[in-house]
Coordinates of C-alpha atoms in Angstrom, one line a residue:
X1 CA 193.8 196.6 123.6
X2 CA 192.3 199.0 121.2
X3 CA 193.9 202.6 121.2
X4 CA 191.6 205.5 122.0
X5 CA 191.2 208.3 119.5
X6 CA 191.9 211.9 120.7
X7 CA 188.7 213.4 122.6
X8 CA 188.7 216.4 120.4
X9 CA 188.4 214.1 117.2
X10 CA 186.0 211.8 118.6
X11 CA 183.6 214.5 119.6
X12 CA 183.7 216.3 116.4
X13 CA 180.6 216.1 114.2
X14 CA 182.0 218.4 111.2
X15 CA 183.5 215.4 109.4
X16 CA 180.1 213.4 109.1
X17 CA 182.0 210.0 108.6
X18 CA 179.5 207.0 108.6
X19 CA 182.0 205.2 111.1
X20 CA 181.7 207.8 113.7
X21 CA 178.1 207.0 114.1
X22 CA 179.0 203.2 114.1
X23 CA 181.6 203.7 116.5
X24 CA 179.2 205.6 118.8
X25 CA 176.8 202.5 118.7
X26 CA 179.7 200.2 119.5
X27 CA 180.7 202.3 122.6
X28 CA 177.1 201.9 124.2
X29 CA 177.4 198.4 124.8
X30 CA 181.0 197.2 123.9
X31 CA 180.7 193.7 125.4
X32 CA 177.0 192.9 124.0
X33 CA 176.9 191.1 120.7
X34 CA 177.5 193.1 117.5
X35 CA 176.9 190.5 114.6
X36 CA 176.3 186.7 114.5
X37 CA 175.7 184.2 112.0
X38 CA 175.5 180.5 112.3
X39 CA 179.0 180.4 112.2
X40 CA 180.5 183.2 114.3
X41 CA 179.5 185.6 116.8
X42 CA 181.7 189.0 117.8
X43 CA 181.1 191.5 120.3
X44 CA 181.0 195.2 119.6
X45 CA 184.4 195.6 121.2
X46 CA 185.9 193.0 119.1
X47 CA 184.4 194.2 115.9
X48 CA 185.6 197.6 116.7
X49 CA 189.3 196.4 116.9
X50 CA 189.0 194.3 113.7
X51 CA 187.6 197.2 111.8
X52 CA 190.8 199.2 112.6
X53 CA 192.9 196.3 111.7
X54 CA 191.1 195.8 108.4
X55 CA 191.4 199.5 107.6
X56 CA 195.3 199.5 108.2
X57 CA 195.5 196.4 105.9
X58 CA 193.6 198.1 103.3
X59 CA 195.9 200.8 103.4
X60 CA 198.7 198.6 103.4
X61 CA 197.4 197.1 100.1
X62 CA 197.5 200.5 98.6
X63 CA 194.1 201.6 98.9
X64 CA 193.7 205.4 99.5
X65 CA 190.6 207.5 100.5
X66 CA 187.9 207.0 97.7
X67 CA 189.2 203.6 96.5
X68 CA 186.3 201.4 95.5
X69 CA 186.0 198.1 97.4
X70 CA 183.5 195.5 96.3
X71 CA 181.7 192.7 98.4
X72 CA 180.9 189.6 96.3
X73 CA 179.2 187.4 99.2
X74 CA 176.1 186.3 100.5
X75 CA 174.8 187.5 104.0
X76 CA 177.6 186.7 106.5
X77 CA 178.9 188.3 109.8
X78 CA 182.2 189.0 108.4
X79 CA 181.1 191.0 105.6
X80 CA 179.5 193.5 108.3
X81 CA 183.0 193.3 110.0
X82 CA 184.9 194.2 106.8
X83 CA 182.6 196.8 105.9
X84 CA 183.5 198.9 109.0
X85 CA 187.1 198.4 108.0
X86 CA 186.4 200.0 104.4
X87 CA 184.4 202.8 106.0
X88 CA 187.0 203.5 108.4
X89 CA 189.8 204.0 105.9
X90 CA 187.8 206.3 103.8
X91 CA 187.2 203.8 100.9
X92 CA 183.9 203.6 99.1
X93 CA 181.8 200.2 99.8
X94 CA 180.7 198.9 96.5
X95 CA 178.0 196.2 97.2
X96 CA 177.6 193.6 94.4
X97 CA 174.4 191.4 94.6
X98 CA 175.8 188.0 94.4
X99 CA 172.6 186.4 92.7
X100 CA 172.8 188.9 89.6
X101 CA 174.4 187.9 86.4
X102 CA 178.1 187.5 86.7
X103 CA 178.6 189.4 83.6
X104 CA 176.4 192.4 85.0
X105 CA 178.5 192.2 88.0
X106 CA 181.7 192.4 86.2
X107 CA 180.4 195.5 84.4
X108 CA 179.5 197.0 87.5
X109 CA 183.0 196.7 88.9
X110 CA 184.9 197.8 85.7
X111 CA 182.3 200.8 85.2
X112 CA 183.4 202.0 88.8
X113 CA 187.3 201.2 88.7
X114 CA 187.1 198.8 91.4
X115 CA 190.3 198.3 93.2
X116 CA 189.8 195.5 95.8
X117 CA 187.1 192.6 96.3
X118 CA 186.2 190.7 99.3
X119 CA 184.4 187.5 98.6
X120 CA 182.7 184.6 100.3
X121 CA 184.4 180.9 99.5
X122 CA 180.8 180.2 98.0
X123 CA 181.8 182.7 95.3
X124 CA 185.3 181.5 94.7
X125 CA 184.4 180.4 90.9
X126 CA 183.1 184.0 90.4
X127 CA 185.9 185.6 92.1
X128 CA 188.2 183.6 89.8
X129 CA 186.6 185.3 86.8
X130 CA 186.6 188.7 88.5
X131 CA 190.3 188.5 89.1
X132 CA 191.1 188.4 85.1
X133 CA 188.4 190.8 84.2
X134 CA 188.7 194.0 86.2
X135 CA 192.0 195.8 85.1
X136 CA 192.0 198.2 88.1
X137 CA 192.2 195.5 90.8
X138 CA 194.8 195.8 93.7
X139 CA 193.8 192.8 95.4
X140 CA 191.3 190.1 96.5
X141 CA 190.4 188.6 99.8
X142 CA 188.1 185.6 100.9
X143 CA 186.3 186.0 104.0
X144 CA 186.3 182.7 105.3
X145 CA 188.9 180.6 103.9
X146 CA 192.5 181.0 102.8
X147 CA 192.7 181.1 99.2
X148 CA 194.8 181.8 96.2
X149 CA 194.9 185.6 97.6
X150 CA 196.4 184.6 100.8
X151 CA 194.9 184.3 104.4
X152 CA 191.4 184.6 105.1
X153 CA 190.0 188.0 106.4
X154 CA 190.9 187.5 110.0
X155 CA 194.2 186.0 109.8
X156 CA 195.2 188.8 107.2
X157 CA 194.4 191.6 109.4
X158 CA 195.7 190.1 112.7
X159 CA 199.1 191.6 112.3
X160 CA 198.1 195.2 111.7
X161 CA 197.6 197.8 114.3
X162 CA 194.3 198.1 116.1
X163 CA 194.6 201.9 115.6
X164 CA 193.7 203.5 112.5
X165 CA 194.4 207.3 112.6
X166 CA 191.4 209.4 111.4
X167 CA 190.8 209.6 107.7
X168 CA 189.2 213.2 107.2
X169 CA 186.7 213.5 104.6
X170 CA 183.5 215.6 104.2
X171 CA 179.9 215.2 103.9
X172 CA 179.9 215.0 100.2
X173 CA 182.5 212.1 99.8
X174 CA 180.9 209.1 98.7
X175 CA 180.1 206.3 101.3
X176 CA 178.8 203.6 99.0
X177 CA 178.0 203.1 95.4
X178 CA 175.1 200.7 94.7
X179 CA 173.7 199.3 91.4
X180 CA 170.2 200.1 90.4
X181 CA 169.8 196.4 89.3
X182 CA 169.1 195.5 85.7
X183 CA 165.1 194.8 86.0
X184 CA 164.2 198.3 83.8
X185 CA 167.4 198.6 81.7
X186 CA 170.9 198.8 81.9
X187 CA 172.0 199.4 85.9
X188 CA 173.1 202.5 87.0
X189 CA 175.9 203.2 89.7
X190 CA 174.1 205.3 92.7
X191 CA 176.3 207.2 94.6
X192 CA 175.4 207.6 98.1
X193 CA 177.8 210.1 100.2
X194 CA 178.2 210.5 103.9
X195 CA 175.4 213.2 104.6
X196 CA 172.9 211.0 103.0
X197 CA 173.8 208.0 105.5
X198 CA 173.9 210.6 108.2
X199 CA 170.3 211.6 107.4
X200 CA 169.2 208.1 107.0
X201 CA 170.4 207.1 110.5
X202 CA 168.8 210.3 112.0
X203 CA 165.6 209.6 110.1
X204 CA 165.4 205.7 111.1
X205 CA 165.8 206.8 114.8
X206 CA 163.4 209.7 114.7
X207 CA 160.7 207.5 113.3
X208 CA 161.8 204.2 115.0
X209 CA 163.3 204.7 118.5
X210 CA 164.8 201.5 119.5
X211 CA 164.9 199.8 123.0
X212 CA 168.0 199.0 124.7
X213 CA 169.5 195.7 123.6
X214 CA 167.6 195.7 120.4
X215 CA 168.3 193.0 117.6
X216 CA 168.0 193.3 114.1
X217 CA 167.3 190.0 111.9
X218 CA 169.0 190.7 108.6
X219 CA 167.4 188.4 106.0
X220 CA 167.3 190.1 102.4
X221 CA 170.8 190.8 101.0
X222 CA 172.7 193.4 102.9
X223 CA 173.5 195.2 99.5
X224 CA 170.1 196.3 99.6
X225 CA 167.6 198.1 102.2
X226 CA 168.0 195.3 104.8
X227 CA 171.8 196.3 105.0
X228 CA 170.6 199.9 105.5
X229 CA 168.4 199.0 108.4
X230 CA 171.1 196.8 110.1
X231 CA 173.6 199.7 109.9
X232 CA 171.0 202.1 111.5
X233 CA 170.4 199.6 114.1
X234 CA 174.2 199.2 114.8
X235 CA 174.7 202.8 115.0
X236 CA 172.1 202.8 118.3
X237 CA 174.4 200.0 119.9
X238 CA 172.2 197.2 118.3
X239 CA 173.1 193.5 117.7
X240 CA 172.6 191.9 114.0
X241 CA 171.9 188.3 113.4
X242 CA 172.1 187.6 109.6
X243 CA 170.7 184.9 107.4
X244 CA 171.7 183.9 103.9
X245 CA 168.5 183.5 102.7
X246 CA 164.6 183.5 103.3
X247 CA 164.0 180.3 104.7
X248 CA 160.6 180.6 106.5
X249 CA 161.0 178.2 109.1
X250 CA 164.4 179.2 110.3
X251 CA 163.0 183.0 110.1
X252 CA 160.2 182.2 112.6
X253 CA 162.7 180.2 114.6
X254 CA 165.6 183.0 114.9
X255 CA 163.0 185.7 115.9
X256 CA 162.1 183.7 119.1
X257 CA 165.6 182.4 119.5
X258 CA 167.4 185.7 119.3
X259 CA 164.7 187.8 120.7
X260 CA 164.5 190.0 117.5
X261 CA 163.0 193.4 117.9
X262 CA 163.3 194.9 114.2
X263 CA 163.4 193.1 111.0
X264 CA 162.4 193.9 107.4
X265 CA 161.1 191.6 104.6
X266 CA 159.6 192.2 101.4
X267 CA 155.7 191.6 100.9
X268 CA 156.1 188.4 99.1
X269 CA 158.0 186.9 102.0
X270 CA 155.6 188.1 104.4
X271 CA 152.8 186.5 102.6
X272 CA 154.7 183.1 102.5
X273 CA 155.2 183.4 106.3
X274 CA 151.4 184.2 106.7
X275 CA 150.6 181.0 104.7
X276 CA 152.7 178.8 106.9
X277 CA 151.0 176.1 109.2
X278 CA 151.2 176.8 112.6
X279 CA 152.4 180.5 112.1
X280 CA 149.6 181.8 114.8
X281 CA 151.3 179.6 117.5
X282 CA 154.7 181.1 116.9
X283 CA 156.4 183.4 119.5
X284 CA 156.8 187.1 118.1
X285 CA 156.6 188.8 121.3
X286 CA 160.3 190.4 120.9
X287 CA 159.3 192.2 117.7
X288 CA 158.9 196.0 118.0
X289 CA 159.0 197.0 114.3
X290 CA 158.3 194.7 111.4
X291 CA 159.2 196.7 108.3
X292 CA 157.9 195.9 104.9
X293 CA 158.9 198.1 101.7
X294 CA 159.8 197.3 98.0
X295 CA 156.3 197.1 97.4
X296 CA 152.7 198.0 98.9
X297 CA 151.1 195.2 100.9
X298 CA 147.4 194.4 100.2
X299 CA 145.2 195.7 103.0
X300 CA 143.7 192.2 103.7
X301 CA 147.1 190.7 104.0
X302 CA 148.0 193.6 106.4
X303 CA 145.2 193.0 108.7
X304 CA 146.1 189.4 108.7
X305 CA 149.9 190.2 109.5
X306 CA 148.7 192.5 112.3
X307 CA 146.7 189.7 113.8
X308 CA 149.8 187.1 113.7
X309 CA 152.6 189.4 114.4
X310 CA 151.1 192.0 116.7
X311 CA 151.0 195.9 116.3
X312 CA 154.4 196.2 114.9
X313 CA 153.8 196.6 111.5
X314 CA 155.7 199.5 109.8
X315 CA 156.0 200.9 106.2
X316 CA 158.8 202.8 104.6
X317 CA 159.0 204.0 101.1
X318 CA 162.1 205.3 99.3
X319 CA 164.4 204.0 96.6
X320 CA 168.1 203.3 96.3
X321 CA 168.6 206.7 95.0
X322 CA 166.9 208.2 98.4
X323 CA 167.3 205.3 100.7
X324 CA 164.4 203.7 102.6
X325 CA 162.6 206.0 104.4
X326 CA 161.2 209.2 102.4
X327 CA 157.7 208.3 104.0
X328 CA 156.8 206.4 106.9
X329 CA 153.6 204.6 108.2
X330 CA 154.3 203.6 111.9
X331 CA 152.7 200.8 114.1
X332 CA 150.4 203.0 115.6
X333 CA 148.8 204.1 112.4
X334 CA 148.4 200.6 111.2
X335 CA 146.7 199.5 114.2
X336 CA 144.2 202.4 114.2
X337 CA 143.9 202.5 110.3
X338 CA 140.8 201.7 108.1
X339 CA 141.4 200.2 104.7
X340 CA 142.0 203.7 103.1
X341 CA 145.1 204.3 105.4
X342 CA 146.4 200.9 105.2
X343 CA 146.8 201.5 101.4
X344 CA 149.1 204.5 102.1
X345 CA 153.0 204.6 102.4
X346 CA 152.6 206.9 105.2
X347 CA 153.7 210.6 105.8
X348 CA 156.8 212.6 104.9
X349 CA 159.7 212.1 107.0
X350 CA 161.4 215.0 109.1
X351 CA 164.4 215.6 106.7
X352 CA 162.5 215.3 103.3
X353 CA 160.2 217.1 101.1
X354 CA 157.8 214.9 99.2
X355 CA 155.4 216.4 96.6
X356 CA 153.3 215.3 93.5
X357 CA 154.2 217.0 90.2
X358 CA 152.9 217.0 86.6
X359 CA 154.9 216.5 83.5
X360 CA 155.2 220.5 83.3
X361 CA 156.9 220.6 86.8
X362 CA 153.8 221.9 88.5
X363 CA 153.4 221.0 92.1
X364 CA 149.7 219.3 92.3
X365 CA 147.3 219.5 95.3
X366 CA 145.6 216.9 97.3
X367 CA 144.0 214.2 95.6
X368 CA 145.6 215.1 92.2
X369 CA 147.7 212.1 90.7
X370 CA 151.2 212.5 89.2
X371 CA 154.9 212.0 89.9
X372 CA 156.4 211.6 93.2
X373 CA 159.1 213.8 93.4
X374 CA 161.9 214.5 96.1
X375 CA 164.2 217.1 98.1
X376 CA 166.3 216.7 101.0
X377 CA 169.4 215.0 102.6
X378 CA 168.4 211.4 101.6
X379 CA 168.7 212.1 97.8
X380 CA 171.7 210.6 96.3
X381 CA 174.8 212.5 95.0
X382 CA 174.1 211.1 91.5
X383 CA 174.7 208.4 89.2
X384 CA 178.4 207.8 88.5
X385 CA 179.3 209.0 85.0
X386 CA 175.8 209.3 83.7
X387 CA 175.3 213.1 82.9
X388 CA 172.2 212.3 80.6
X389 CA 170.6 210.1 83.3
X390 CA 171.3 212.5 85.9
X391 CA 169.7 215.5 83.9
X392 CA 166.5 213.3 83.5
X393 CA 166.1 212.4 86.9
X394 CA 166.7 215.9 88.3
X395 CA 164.1 218.1 86.5
X396 CA 162.5 221.5 88.1
X397 CA 164.9 221.2 90.9
X398 CA 163.3 217.9 92.2
X399 CA 164.3 214.4 92.2
X400 CA 162.1 212.2 90.1
X401 CA 161.2 208.8 91.6
X402 CA 159.3 207.4 88.6
X403 CA 156.3 206.3 91.2
X404 CA 152.9 207.5 90.5
X405 CA 150.8 208.7 93.4
X406 CA 148.9 211.4 95.3
X407 CA 148.6 213.0 98.6
X408 CA 145.3 213.2 100.5
X409 CA 144.1 216.2 102.8
X410 CA 145.5 214.7 105.7
X411 CA 149.0 214.5 104.5
X412 CA 149.1 210.9 103.7
X413 CA 150.9 209.6 100.5
X414 CA 149.6 206.8 98.2
X415 CA 151.8 205.1 95.6
X416 CA 149.4 204.0 92.7
X417 CA 152.2 202.2 90.4
X418 CA 155.3 202.9 88.8
X419 CA 155.2 204.7 85.7
X420 CA 156.7 201.9 83.6
X421 CA 153.9 199.6 84.8
X422 CA 150.8 201.5 83.9
X423 CA 148.6 199.8 81.2
X424 CA 147.0 201.9 78.6
X425 CA 143.9 200.2 77.4
X426 CA 141.6 202.0 74.8
X427 CA 143.3 205.3 76.0
X428 CA 142.6 204.8 79.7
X429 CA 145.4 204.6 82.3
X430 CA 145.1 201.5 84.3
X431 CA 147.3 200.9 87.2
X432 CA 148.1 197.1 88.0
X433 CA 148.5 197.7 91.6
X434 CA 144.8 198.4 92.3
X435 CA 144.0 195.2 90.5
X436 CA 146.7 193.0 92.4
X437 CA 145.3 194.5 95.8
X438 CA 141.9 192.9 94.8
X439 CA 143.2 189.7 94.0
X440 CA 145.2 189.3 97.1
X441 CA 142.4 189.7 98.8
X442 CA 141.0 186.3 97.5
X443 CA 141.4 183.5 100.4
X444 CA 143.2 181.5 98.0
X445 CA 145.7 183.7 96.3
X446 CA 149.3 183.9 97.5
X447 CA 150.6 186.4 95.0
X448 CA 150.0 187.6 91.6
X449 CA 151.1 190.1 88.8
X450 CA 149.0 192.1 86.5
X451 CA 150.5 193.3 83.1
X452 CA 149.2 194.6 79.9
X453 CA 149.3 192.5 77.0
X454 CA 148.9 193.3 73.2
X455 CA 145.3 193.5 72.0
X456 CA 144.3 194.7 68.7
X457 CA 141.1 196.6 69.5
X458 CA 142.2 198.3 72.7
X459 CA 146.1 198.6 72.3
X460 CA 146.6 196.7 75.4
X461 CA 144.3 194.4 77.7
X462 CA 144.7 193.6 81.4
X463 CA 145.9 190.1 82.2
X464 CA 146.6 188.5 85.7
X465 CA 149.0 185.9 86.5
X466 CA 148.1 184.4 89.8
X467 CA 150.0 182.1 92.0
X468 CA 147.7 179.9 94.4
X469 CA 148.4 179.0 98.1
X470 CA 149.9 175.5 98.5
X471 CA 146.9 173.1 98.7
X472 CA 144.4 175.7 97.6
X473 CA 142.4 176.0 94.3
X474 CA 140.8 178.4 92.3
X475 CA 139.7 178.7 88.4
X476 CA 140.1 181.7 86.1
X477 CA 136.3 182.4 86.2
X478 CA 136.3 182.2 90.1
X479 CA 138.9 184.7 90.1
X480 CA 137.2 187.0 87.5
X481 CA 134.2 187.0 89.6
X482 CA 136.0 188.0 92.5
X483 CA 137.3 190.8 90.4
X484 CA 134.2 192.1 88.9
X485 CA 132.5 192.3 92.6
X486 CA 134.9 195.5 93.2
X487 CA 136.3 196.5 89.7
X488 CA 134.7 197.9 86.9
X489 CA 134.7 196.3 83.7
X490 CA 137.9 198.2 82.2
X491 CA 140.0 197.0 85.3
X492 CA 138.6 193.5 85.6
X493 CA 141.4 191.2 83.8
X494 CA 140.3 189.9 80.4
X495 CA 142.4 186.8 81.2
X496 CA 143.8 185.2 83.9
X497 CA 146.4 182.3 84.1
X498 CA 147.4 180.2 87.1
X499 CA 151.1 179.6 87.3
X500 CA 153.0 177.2 89.8
X501 CA 155.3 179.8 90.7
X502 CA 155.8 183.6 89.6
X503 CA 159.3 184.7 88.5
X504 CA 160.9 186.4 91.1
X505 CA 164.3 188.4 91.7
X506 CA 166.7 187.2 94.5
X507 CA 165.1 189.9 96.7
X508 CA 161.8 188.3 96.2
X509 CA 160.4 190.8 94.1
X510 CA 158.0 189.8 91.1
X511 CA 159.7 190.1 87.6
X512 CA 156.8 191.9 85.8
X513 CA 159.4 192.8 83.0
X514 CA 160.1 188.8 82.5
X515 CA 156.4 188.2 82.5
X516 CA 155.4 191.1 80.3
X517 CA 158.3 190.1 77.8
X518 CA 156.5 186.5 77.2
X519 CA 153.4 188.2 75.4
X520 CA 155.2 191.1 73.7
X521 CA 158.5 189.4 72.4
X522 CA 156.9 189.0 68.8
X523 CA 155.5 192.3 68.6
X524 CA 156.9 195.1 66.7
X525 CA 155.7 197.6 69.4
X526 CA 155.8 197.5 73.2
X527 CA 152.8 199.4 74.0

C-alpha cells in the first residue's frame, strides 16, 4: 500500500517540483493505464508506488539531490517508470541518445559528472565501456535483465519502501540536462530547471486541452521532444504507449489499437506515412492532436495530411533550450488556413515573448526578417560549464535561437531557415527551406535537401538532393522545370541529384551538414 503524503505538502505549489505535477496526473485515474510497450503494462497506481521505491533505492545507492542519473536505452516503459523515481528523489535526469556515437555519449556523461546509469540490455556492450570510462559513477542498473550490476530494475527496487519523504527543492534547481546534439559542432549540455518544466506543462495544456482518458503514442526517442510531450500528457492523467522505432505499419496499427489521441512525429516520418499504400483506409478517428515539429512541413504535404488524418494537425516551434512550444498553430487554424498560414509556425504561446531582432539588437517590425529571439519561463537555465556559449546565446537580454524568420501583421511567425543553412550566392542570401517546399510539392518527391556548394563565379551555387517516392520517377530536368515554374533563376537549383536515400539522424532529420561536407571537404573555405 502506498503511504500518503501529508496534505499540507501535497497541496503546496511553492516548491515547483516536476514530480508534483506527475503525481497529480496519477491521482486523476489511479487504476488506468500509465505506461505500456510490447512487453509490460502498468497502471498509474503501480507506477506511483514503484517511483517511491526507486527513489529510495537511489538514495540508498548514495545519490543525493542534484546527482546526475543517465538513461541509456531505446524507448521502453521501464525507462519512464525509472524517470519518475529519479525526479522524486531530486536527482537530475540525463537522457543519453543511444544512437549517438558512444564516444560522444561518454564525453557527455563525463562532462556532467554522471553518478548513475540506467541502461537497457540491448545497450549492454556500450554500458560495459561506460562503466570503465566515467570516473564519477557510483552504480549502474539494467532496466530489463539481471546483469553484472545485480538485479533488474523492478527486483532491485522491490525491497525498498513505497514512501519517499518529500525532497525539497526550488524552481531553479535542475530537472534534466540534455545534449544539444552534435550536428552543428561540439554538443552542449542544456540545463532545464523545474520552473521550465512547469511552464512546459502549463503551456501544453493551455494550447491543447486533452480529453479524459487520452493516450499518447511515443515513437521518437523520449530523450527529445517526444519525451516532453509524453510527460505533459502524464501530468493530466493520460496513458503512454511507447515504441522503439518509427515502424510505419506498426504506428498505423497502434493508433487504432490503443485509441491514440495525441502523437508527435517529425515531418520526414509523416511524409513516409502519407506514401504508405492503403493509408487512406486506416483508422485515425481517435486522434485529436497530431503534432509536427523539428522542421516545417510543406504546405502541399500538410493539405494531404489533413485529408488523411483529419482536422488534427498542430505545429509547435521551440528548441531543446526552450522546450517545444514557444509558438503554436492549432488544428482549427490548419483547417481554415490558406497556403500562407500553413507556412507559419503559429502564434506566440501565453508564457513566452517572441520577437525578431537584427544583429544590432533592434526589435524589428512586421515583415522584417531577422533572428527569432525569446524571453520567458521556457528558456533554459543555461549551458553547463559553457560561459562563452552562454554569453553568445544571451545577448541584449534575449535568448537567441539561431532561427531566421519574421512576424506578419496578424501575429503569425514564419521561420525562413537556420542561420547556418543560409546560402550566399553572388552576394544574395538564399534560404533553402523555400526551395525545399517547392520540390516537396512535386508529386513524386518524398524528401529533399538544398545546400550551397562551391562555385568559382558565385561563391556558392544552389544544389538540391532529392529522394523520390518508392516506385516513382523524375529526371533532373523535370525537377528543375518544376522549380522554375515557381522560383526565380537565382533560387532555382543549378544542379539536382537524385539519391536512393538521404542521410538522416536517428530522429529522422536530414543531415544537411553531412551532405554539404561531401562538396566542401577539399575546399580551403567553407563559404
